[in-house]
Short mmCIF file of C-alpha atoms in Angstrom, two decimals:
data_model
loop_
_atom_site.label_atom_id
_atom_site.label_comp_id
_atom_site.label_asym_id
_atom_site.label_seq_id
_atom_site.Cartn_x
_atom_site.Cartn_y
_atom_site.Cartn_z
CA MET A 27 40.84 83.40 120.35
CA ARG A 28 39.54 86.91 119.77
CA TRP A 29 39.69 88.87 116.54
CA VAL A 30 38.37 91.94 114.80
CA LEU A 31 37.60 92.16 111.09
CA CYS A 32 37.83 95.58 109.41
CA PHE A 33 37.03 96.44 105.79
CA ILE A 34 38.66 99.28 103.84
CA VAL A 35 37.55 100.85 100.59
CA LYS A 36 38.85 102.55 97.47
CA GLN A 37 38.72 106.34 97.60
CA ASN A 38 37.79 106.17 101.28
CA LEU A 39 34.09 105.88 100.44
CA LEU A 40 32.23 104.17 103.24
CA ILE A 41 28.77 102.93 102.25
CA GLY A 42 27.88 100.84 105.30
CA PHE A 43 29.26 98.87 108.20
CA SER A 44 28.38 96.36 110.85
CA CYS A 45 30.25 95.19 113.92
CA ILE A 46 30.80 91.90 115.64
CA LYS A 47 33.20 90.48 118.20
CA ILE A 48 34.10 86.81 118.38
CA SER A 49 35.88 85.44 121.42
CA TYR A 50 36.66 81.74 121.77
CA GLY A 51 33.99 80.84 119.23
CA LYS A 52 31.21 82.85 120.89
CA ILE A 53 29.56 85.92 119.41
CA GLU A 54 29.61 88.80 121.87
CA LYS A 55 28.69 92.48 121.82
CA PRO A 56 29.37 94.54 118.65
CA CYS A 57 32.80 96.12 118.30
CA TYR A 58 35.18 97.04 115.48
CA GLN A 59 34.17 95.24 112.35
CA SER A 60 33.16 97.14 109.23
CA PHE A 61 32.00 96.11 105.77
CA VAL A 62 32.96 98.67 103.16
CA PHE A 63 31.77 98.68 99.56
CA PHE A 64 32.22 100.87 96.50
CA ALA A 65 29.66 100.46 93.72
CA HIS A 66 28.54 97.24 95.46
CA LEU A 67 32.04 95.74 95.13
CA LEU A 68 34.31 94.73 97.97
CA TYR A 69 37.69 96.41 97.41
CA GLY A 70 39.42 95.07 100.46
CA PHE A 71 39.33 94.14 104.09
CA LYS A 72 41.75 93.98 106.96
CA PHE A 73 41.65 91.23 109.56
CA PHE A 74 43.43 91.87 112.86
CA GLN A 75 43.89 88.96 115.20
CA LYS A 76 44.55 90.43 118.62
CA PHE A 77 46.11 87.30 120.04
CA ARG A 78 46.30 83.59 119.38
CA LYS A 79 47.30 82.43 122.83
CA GLN A 80 48.81 83.89 125.94
CA GLY A 81 51.97 85.89 125.22
CA GLU A 82 51.86 85.71 121.40
CA VAL A 83 51.82 88.84 119.27
CA GLY A 84 48.78 89.33 117.06
CA VAL A 85 49.01 89.56 113.28
CA THR A 86 47.30 91.74 110.70
CA VAL A 87 46.10 90.17 107.45
CA GLN A 88 44.99 92.45 104.63
CA GLU A 89 43.16 91.43 101.44
CA ARG A 90 42.91 93.77 98.47
CA PHE A 91 40.86 93.44 95.27
CA GLU A 92 41.00 95.14 91.87
CA TYR A 93 38.26 95.17 89.22
CA ASP A 94 38.10 96.17 85.57
CA SER A 95 35.62 98.59 83.96
CA GLN A 96 33.03 95.79 83.75
CA ASN A 97 33.31 95.04 87.47
CA ARG A 98 35.09 91.75 86.89
CA LEU A 99 37.59 90.71 89.55
CA VAL A 100 41.06 91.15 88.04
CA LYS A 101 43.47 90.88 90.97
CA HIS A 102 43.37 89.57 94.52
CA TYR A 103 46.23 90.58 96.85
CA HIS A 104 47.13 89.20 100.27
CA GLN A 105 49.47 90.67 102.90
CA VAL A 106 50.48 89.56 106.40
CA ASP A 107 51.77 92.33 108.68
CA ASN A 108 54.54 94.24 106.86
CA ASN A 109 55.67 91.32 104.71
CA PRO A 110 55.65 91.77 100.91
CA GLU A 111 52.18 91.81 99.42
CA GLU A 112 51.39 88.61 97.49
CA LEU A 113 49.32 88.47 94.34
CA LEU A 114 47.14 85.42 94.98
CA ALA A 115 45.27 85.54 91.67
CA GLU A 116 45.23 87.55 88.46
CA ASN A 117 42.32 86.90 86.10
CA THR A 118 42.05 87.53 82.35
CA TYR A 119 38.71 87.42 80.50
CA ASN A 120 37.64 87.21 76.86
CA ASP A 121 35.02 89.39 75.14
CA LEU A 122 32.26 87.14 76.52
CA SER A 123 33.53 87.67 80.09
CA GLN A 124 34.67 84.06 80.29
CA LEU A 125 37.76 83.45 82.39
CA VAL A 126 40.53 82.45 79.95
CA ASN A 127 43.61 82.71 82.15
CA LYS A 128 44.35 82.72 85.87
CA LYS A 129 47.79 83.41 87.28
CA VAL A 130 48.31 82.33 90.87
CA GLY A 131 50.99 83.03 93.44
CA SER A 132 53.50 85.84 93.00
CA THR A 133 54.94 88.92 94.66
CA SER A 134 55.19 92.30 92.98
CA GLY A 135 56.95 91.97 89.62
CA SER A 136 57.71 88.26 89.95
CA ALA A 137 56.56 85.44 87.69
CA PRO A 138 53.49 83.52 88.90
CA LEU A 139 53.79 80.06 90.36
CA GLN A 140 51.23 78.81 87.86
CA SER A 141 49.40 80.17 84.82
CA ILE A 142 46.16 78.29 84.10
CA ASP A 143 44.42 78.53 80.72
CA TYR A 144 40.72 77.83 80.09
CA ASP A 145 38.95 76.99 76.81
CA TYR A 146 35.23 76.92 75.95
CA ASN A 147 33.06 75.74 73.08
CA ILE A 148 30.55 77.85 71.17
CA ARG A 149 27.87 77.07 73.77
CA GLY A 150 30.01 78.47 76.56
CA TRP A 151 30.75 75.08 78.09
CA MET A 152 34.27 74.70 79.46
CA THR A 153 36.15 72.14 77.37
CA GLU A 154 39.79 72.24 78.46
CA ILE A 155 42.15 73.48 81.15
CA ASN A 156 45.79 73.95 80.13
CA LYS A 157 44.93 72.58 76.69
CA ASN A 158 48.35 73.02 75.11
CA GLN A 159 50.12 71.07 77.85
CA MET A 160 48.17 67.78 77.65
CA ALA A 161 50.65 66.23 75.20
CA ALA A 162 53.82 67.59 76.84
CA THR A 163 55.84 65.01 78.79
CA ASP A 164 56.30 67.35 81.75
CA LEU A 165 53.00 69.19 81.13
CA GLY A 166 55.03 72.21 80.08
CA GLY A 167 55.73 73.06 83.70
CA LYS A 168 52.04 73.01 84.62
CA LEU A 169 50.64 70.92 87.44
CA PHE A 170 47.76 69.45 85.47
CA SER A 171 45.84 69.39 82.20
CA TYR A 172 42.14 68.57 81.87
CA LYS A 173 39.80 67.86 78.96
CA ILE A 174 36.00 67.73 79.18
CA LYS A 175 34.11 65.91 76.42
CA TYR A 176 30.39 66.33 75.87
CA THR A 177 29.64 65.18 72.32
CA SER A 178 32.43 62.63 71.92
CA ARG A 179 33.84 59.53 73.59
CA GLU A 180 37.35 58.13 73.18
CA GLY A 181 37.42 55.53 75.93
CA ILE A 182 35.46 52.36 76.61
CA GLU A 183 31.67 52.35 76.49
CA ASN A 184 31.09 49.90 79.34
CA PRO A 185 33.64 47.81 81.30
CA ASP A 186 31.11 45.04 82.02
CA THR A 187 27.83 45.02 80.08
CA ALA A 188 26.45 42.24 82.29
CA GLN A 189 27.10 43.97 85.60
CA PHE A 190 26.33 47.48 84.36
CA SER A 191 23.59 46.70 81.87
CA GLY A 192 22.22 49.74 80.06
CA LYS A 193 24.80 52.06 81.63
CA ASN A 194 26.86 53.02 78.61
CA VAL A 195 29.11 56.01 78.07
CA VAL A 196 27.77 57.74 74.96
CA PRO A 197 28.14 61.25 73.47
CA LYS A 198 25.73 63.77 75.00
CA TYR A 199 24.40 66.94 73.39
CA ASN A 200 22.48 68.47 76.30
CA GLY A 201 25.41 69.65 78.41
CA ASN A 202 25.96 66.41 80.32
CA ILE A 203 29.62 65.44 80.50
CA ALA A 204 30.30 62.18 78.67
CA GLU A 205 33.98 61.80 79.47
CA VAL A 206 36.93 63.60 81.05
CA ASP A 207 40.67 63.13 80.54
CA TRP A 208 43.41 64.47 82.78
CA ARG A 209 47.10 64.33 83.50
CA ALA A 210 48.53 65.66 86.75
CA VAL A 211 51.84 65.88 88.60
CA GLU A 212 51.46 63.49 91.52
CA SER A 213 54.84 64.01 93.19
CA ILE A 214 57.46 66.76 93.12
CA GLY A 215 60.04 66.29 90.39
CA ALA A 216 58.19 63.42 88.69
CA ASN A 217 56.43 63.50 85.33
CA PRO A 218 52.87 62.17 85.13
CA SER A 219 51.88 59.15 83.08
CA THR A 220 52.08 59.89 79.36
CA THR A 221 48.63 58.36 78.83
CA PRO A 222 45.82 60.48 80.28
CA LYS A 223 43.62 59.07 83.00
CA ARG A 224 39.95 58.99 82.13
CA TYR A 225 36.44 58.86 83.57
CA GLY A 226 33.33 58.04 81.56
CA TYR A 227 29.81 58.88 82.72
CA ALA A 228 26.46 57.20 82.03
CA TYR A 229 23.01 58.74 82.47
CA ASP A 230 19.43 57.54 82.33
CA LYS A 231 16.73 58.97 80.07
CA ILE A 232 15.96 61.81 82.47
CA ASN A 233 19.62 62.82 82.82
CA ARG A 234 20.32 61.25 86.20
CA LEU A 235 23.88 60.02 86.65
CA THR A 236 23.81 56.21 86.75
CA ALA A 237 27.50 55.26 86.56
CA GLY A 238 31.04 56.59 86.54
CA PHE A 239 33.76 54.38 85.09
CA TYR A 240 37.40 55.12 85.84
CA GLN A 241 39.73 53.96 83.07
CA ASN A 242 43.22 53.15 84.24
CA PRO A 243 45.66 53.92 81.39
CA GLN A 244 47.19 50.43 81.75
CA ASN A 245 43.89 48.56 82.16
CA PRO A 246 40.79 50.53 81.13
CA ASN A 247 38.44 47.60 81.86
CA SER A 248 39.64 47.03 85.42
CA LYS A 249 36.39 48.38 86.96
CA GLU A 250 38.38 50.11 89.70
CA ASN A 251 37.15 53.41 91.17
CA THR A 252 33.76 52.67 89.64
CA GLU A 253 30.37 53.82 90.92
CA SER A 254 26.92 52.67 89.87
CA LEU A 255 23.57 54.05 91.05
CA ALA A 256 19.87 53.26 90.70
CA TYR A 257 16.82 55.40 91.47
CA ASP A 258 13.13 54.94 92.23
CA LEU A 259 10.27 56.72 90.49
CA ASN A 260 10.51 59.59 92.99
CA GLY A 261 14.17 60.21 92.13
CA ASN A 262 15.49 58.75 95.39
CA ILE A 263 18.69 56.69 95.25
CA THR A 264 17.84 53.03 95.83
CA SER A 265 21.29 51.49 95.45
CA LEU A 266 24.94 52.54 95.30
CA TYR A 267 27.83 50.32 94.26
CA ARG A 268 31.45 51.48 94.62
CA THR A 269 34.85 49.88 94.12
CA SER A 270 38.36 50.82 95.22
CA VAL A 271 41.53 51.43 93.25
CA LEU A 272 43.57 48.34 92.37
CA GLU A 273 46.23 47.83 95.02
CA TYR A 274 48.56 45.27 96.59
CA GLY A 275 48.93 43.49 93.25
CA ASN A 276 45.23 42.60 93.03
CA THR A 277 43.74 42.03 89.58
CA THR A 278 40.20 42.88 90.68
CA PRO A 279 39.16 45.90 92.74
CA THR A 280 37.76 45.65 96.24
CA MET A 281 34.06 46.36 96.65
CA ILE A 282 33.80 49.33 99.02
CA ASP A 283 30.03 49.73 99.11
CA ASN A 284 26.99 47.82 97.93
CA LEU A 285 24.26 49.88 99.54
CA GLN A 286 20.51 49.43 99.49
CA TYR A 287 18.40 52.41 100.57
CA ILE A 288 15.05 51.73 102.26
CA TYR A 289 12.34 54.39 102.37
CA ALA A 290 9.18 54.80 104.43
CA SER A 291 5.76 53.47 103.46
CA GLY A 292 7.11 50.34 101.86
CA ASN A 293 9.58 52.23 99.68
CA THR A 294 6.86 54.47 98.27
CA GLY A 295 7.77 57.47 100.43
CA ASN A 296 10.73 59.83 100.40
CA ARG A 297 11.94 59.47 103.99
CA LEU A 298 15.06 57.32 104.27
CA THR A 299 14.66 54.79 107.08
CA ASN A 300 17.50 52.27 106.64
CA ILE A 301 20.71 51.73 104.67
CA ASN A 302 21.89 48.16 104.24
CA ASP A 303 25.47 47.50 103.15
CA TYR A 304 25.95 44.12 101.50
CA ALA A 305 29.66 44.76 100.88
CA GLN A 306 30.43 44.47 104.61
CA ASN A 307 33.46 46.73 104.15
CA ALA A 308 34.04 49.25 106.93
CA THR A 309 36.27 51.42 104.72
CA GLY A 310 33.08 52.54 102.98
CA TYR A 311 29.73 52.92 104.71
CA GLU A 312 29.87 51.85 108.34
CA GLY A 313 26.97 49.45 107.92
CA GLY A 314 24.48 48.21 110.46
CA GLY A 315 21.19 48.83 108.69
CA GLN A 316 19.68 50.35 111.83
CA THR A 317 16.63 52.56 111.71
CA ILE A 318 17.10 56.30 111.23
CA GLY A 319 15.02 58.38 113.65
CA TYR A 320 13.00 61.52 112.87
CA ASP A 321 10.91 63.96 114.88
CA VAL A 322 7.36 65.05 114.00
CA ASN A 323 8.72 67.86 111.81
CA GLY A 324 10.76 65.47 109.68
CA ASN A 325 14.14 66.37 111.16
CA MET A 326 16.59 63.50 111.56
CA ILE A 327 17.20 62.96 115.28
CA SER A 328 19.29 59.79 115.25
CA MET A 329 21.37 57.62 112.91
CA PRO A 330 22.85 54.69 114.81
CA ASP A 331 24.93 53.51 111.84
CA LYS A 332 26.93 56.74 112.09
CA GLY A 333 27.07 56.69 115.88
CA ILE A 334 24.59 59.58 116.14
CA SER A 335 22.36 58.87 119.12
CA VAL A 336 20.48 62.16 119.36
CA ILE A 337 20.17 65.50 117.56
CA LYS A 338 18.13 68.27 119.16
CA TYR A 339 16.50 71.14 117.27
CA ASN A 340 15.28 74.59 118.24
CA HIS A 341 11.99 76.24 117.26
CA LEU A 342 13.47 77.10 113.84
CA ASN A 343 14.22 73.42 113.16
CA LEU A 344 17.94 74.16 113.39
CA PRO A 345 20.20 71.77 115.31
CA HIS A 346 21.57 73.08 118.58
#
């Protein structure tokens, strides 16, 4: 495949350009590619694909951008050949330049496919997406609604205090997310569950994520889709526990991973040497516990568990 990328600019003002030619994934000599900017903003570019395979006619794809007086992206247009230009996104901002509405998917003068609303708290943290539709049976025609909670918790604190000791979901005041709720359309023509799905998050005293508890609307304490982590004093992950979604009529979730991470120098270093999986479930980590290889520069050169026998690096320590 060979293509040429060309940029165009508002008011025909060309500030700079560069050229490149790509043929079958290889970079060749410079040709017709130009980057065009106006006041450091990209106003558009045109991509011309000369051919896709023998005998096929190439296509031209053009992207166009519009900005407001504060240089915020307002509209993004997309056009293929001479087909009608599509408005991919139209953004609306508040006085603090926070995105409050995004309309996606429409042609000139037509209604958008979706209109997405965003809400924030006084600290500027996003709190809700499509807030007014969360309680609507059909989500008011929206595809999803999402609520982010920082300083409050409505769900369970801990599904199993014995298994997840000290990993409680509690209100946070430092910007960490304590809990999220969401409802989403999962199939065309069907309404989502009336009860929101929920995830609660636990952290340690230095704000590292230690657990994520999924709360099924029908059984919040099921421990499905749950993750639990532990760390060493260097901040390295030492263990990871994960479960699956409840399925096939099971009342308890399947353990996907129960990983132990081994580090160099008797677990006092930071170089990962082995990963042991005590779950013995191939749907998660492949398992094997074999030694990970490194070169003298610290680059990983092999990972037998993943089927990686050798990785070679150049003089810049980049794989090649």
